[in-house]
Amino acid sequence: MRTFHKPLLVLLAAVFLAGAAPVSFPKVELRANFTFPRDHGAHPAFRTEWWYVTGWLKTPDGRDLGVQVTFFRSRTGLGTENPSRFAPQQILFAHAALSDPALGHLLHDQRISRQGFGLAEAATTDTAIVLDDWSLNRAASGAFKTRVRSSDFDLDLTLEPTQPVLKQGQSGYSQKGPR
């Protein structure tokens, strides 16, 4: 396996990006209404969005475990003029963690891939995300199902809603930066 040094990687990235035209991402505007289940799905014109599950699980023997599964979608701004399905226009990545106090350390894993080919997809009509052998989907009943396969742990969870959609932040928008 060939090892690249960080300065070389930075130089290669700079050369690659130098020819890329600047990309304008739409501004997130506050709006009065969301349309569900559509707004549970991806909004690919925007730069970044994510879906996450956090909570506590109780094992059959009574132990409490913490769980976190997060899927991210990022529009790169690269390859917009390239008709190839290999152009990295959308990147999906995910992180999952399981905390078991009995172990004394966090178990975690991650995935990343460009969107396409059925290997990494984020639907625009509802929550339906797949990244290799990981997934997060919303059923017609409203339940969310997530599946994660890791070398250290597997998660196969069904989450039943106990209340209507709760909008976070200002009218459902959680500002993450000055713009």
Tab-separated table of C-alpha atoms in Angstrom, residues 61-136:
chain	number	residue	atom	x	y	z
A	61	ASP	CA	-30.102	-8.547	31.254
A	62	GLY	CA	-31.006	-4.997	32.385
A	63	ARG	CA	-27.917	-3.030	31.311
A	64	ASP	CA	-28.364	0.459	29.823
A	65	LEU	CA	-26.600	1.233	26.533
A	66	GLY	CA	-26.354	4.571	24.762
A	67	VAL	CA	-26.853	4.579	20.981
A	68	GLN	CA	-26.261	7.144	18.254
A	69	VAL	CA	-26.697	6.748	14.485
A	70	THR	CA	-26.251	9.743	12.172
A	71	PHE	CA	-26.438	9.946	8.376
A	72	PHE	CA	-25.125	13.045	6.601
A	73	ARG	CA	-25.588	14.255	3.033
A	74	SER	CA	-23.278	16.869	1.568
A	75	ARG	CA	-23.445	18.512	-1.840
A	76	THR	CA	-19.833	18.939	-2.898
A	77	GLY	CA	-20.223	21.486	-5.661
A	78	LEU	CA	-17.921	19.304	-7.774
A	79	GLY	CA	-18.814	17.591	-11.016
A	80	THR	CA	-21.983	19.596	-11.672
A	81	GLU	CA	-21.129	19.867	-15.374
A	82	ASN	CA	-19.903	16.278	-15.587
A	83	PRO	CA	-22.604	13.874	-16.875
A	84	SER	CA	-20.778	10.851	-15.466
A	85	ARG	CA	-22.582	8.944	-12.729
A	86	PHE	CA	-19.150	8.749	-11.061
A	87	ALA	CA	-19.001	12.539	-10.526
A	88	PRO	CA	-18.954	13.121	-6.746
A	89	GLN	CA	-21.843	15.598	-6.650
A	90	GLN	CA	-23.360	14.233	-3.435
A	91	ILE	CA	-21.445	12.525	-0.629
A	92	LEU	CA	-23.144	10.441	2.035
A	93	PHE	CA	-21.432	9.549	5.255
A	94	ALA	CA	-22.609	8.019	8.493
A	95	HIS	CA	-21.408	7.457	12.017
A	96	ALA	CA	-22.729	5.084	14.650
A	97	ALA	CA	-21.740	4.591	18.268
A	98	LEU	CA	-22.703	2.348	21.121
A	99	SER	CA	-21.748	3.146	24.705
A	100	ASP	CA	-21.659	0.310	27.179
A	101	PRO	CA	-20.368	1.373	30.611
A	102	ALA	CA	-19.375	-2.247	31.273
A	103	LEU	CA	-16.849	-2.038	28.423
A	104	GLY	CA	-15.298	1.213	29.590
A	105	HIS	CA	-14.955	2.620	26.061
A	106	LEU	CA	-17.115	3.702	23.142
A	107	LEU	CA	-17.734	1.354	20.229
A	108	HIS	CA	-18.072	3.224	16.942
A	109	ASP	CA	-17.864	2.883	13.175
A	110	GLN	CA	-18.405	5.000	10.073
A	111	ARG	CA	-19.068	4.850	6.340
A	112	ILE	CA	-18.596	7.279	3.441
A	113	SER	CA	-19.396	7.106	-0.273
A	114	ARG	CA	-20.439	9.250	-3.190
A	115	GLN	CA	-24.130	8.907	-3.966
A	116	GLY	CA	-25.193	6.501	-6.668
A	117	PHE	CA	-25.281	2.975	-7.968
A	118	GLY	CA	-27.711	1.876	-5.245
A	119	LEU	CA	-24.818	1.768	-2.765
A	120	ALA	CA	-25.348	5.234	-1.320
A	121	GLU	CA	-28.712	6.942	-1.782
A	122	ALA	CA	-30.829	9.524	0.019
A	123	ALA	CA	-34.421	9.686	-1.245
A	124	THR	CA	-36.107	13.064	-1.654
A	125	THR	CA	-39.664	11.888	-0.913
A	126	ASP	CA	-39.224	10.539	2.642
A	127	THR	CA	-36.510	9.204	4.940
A	128	ALA	CA	-34.918	6.404	2.923
A	129	ILE	CA	-31.143	6.421	3.217
A	130	VAL	CA	-28.779	3.609	2.381
A	131	LEU	CA	-25.000	3.623	2.710
A	132	ASP	CA	-23.493	0.231	1.954
A	133	ASP	CA	-24.985	-2.112	4.572
A	134	TRP	CA	-26.301	0.728	6.761
A	135	SER	CA	-29.769	2.245	6.404
A	136	LEU	CA	-32.369	4.549	7.913
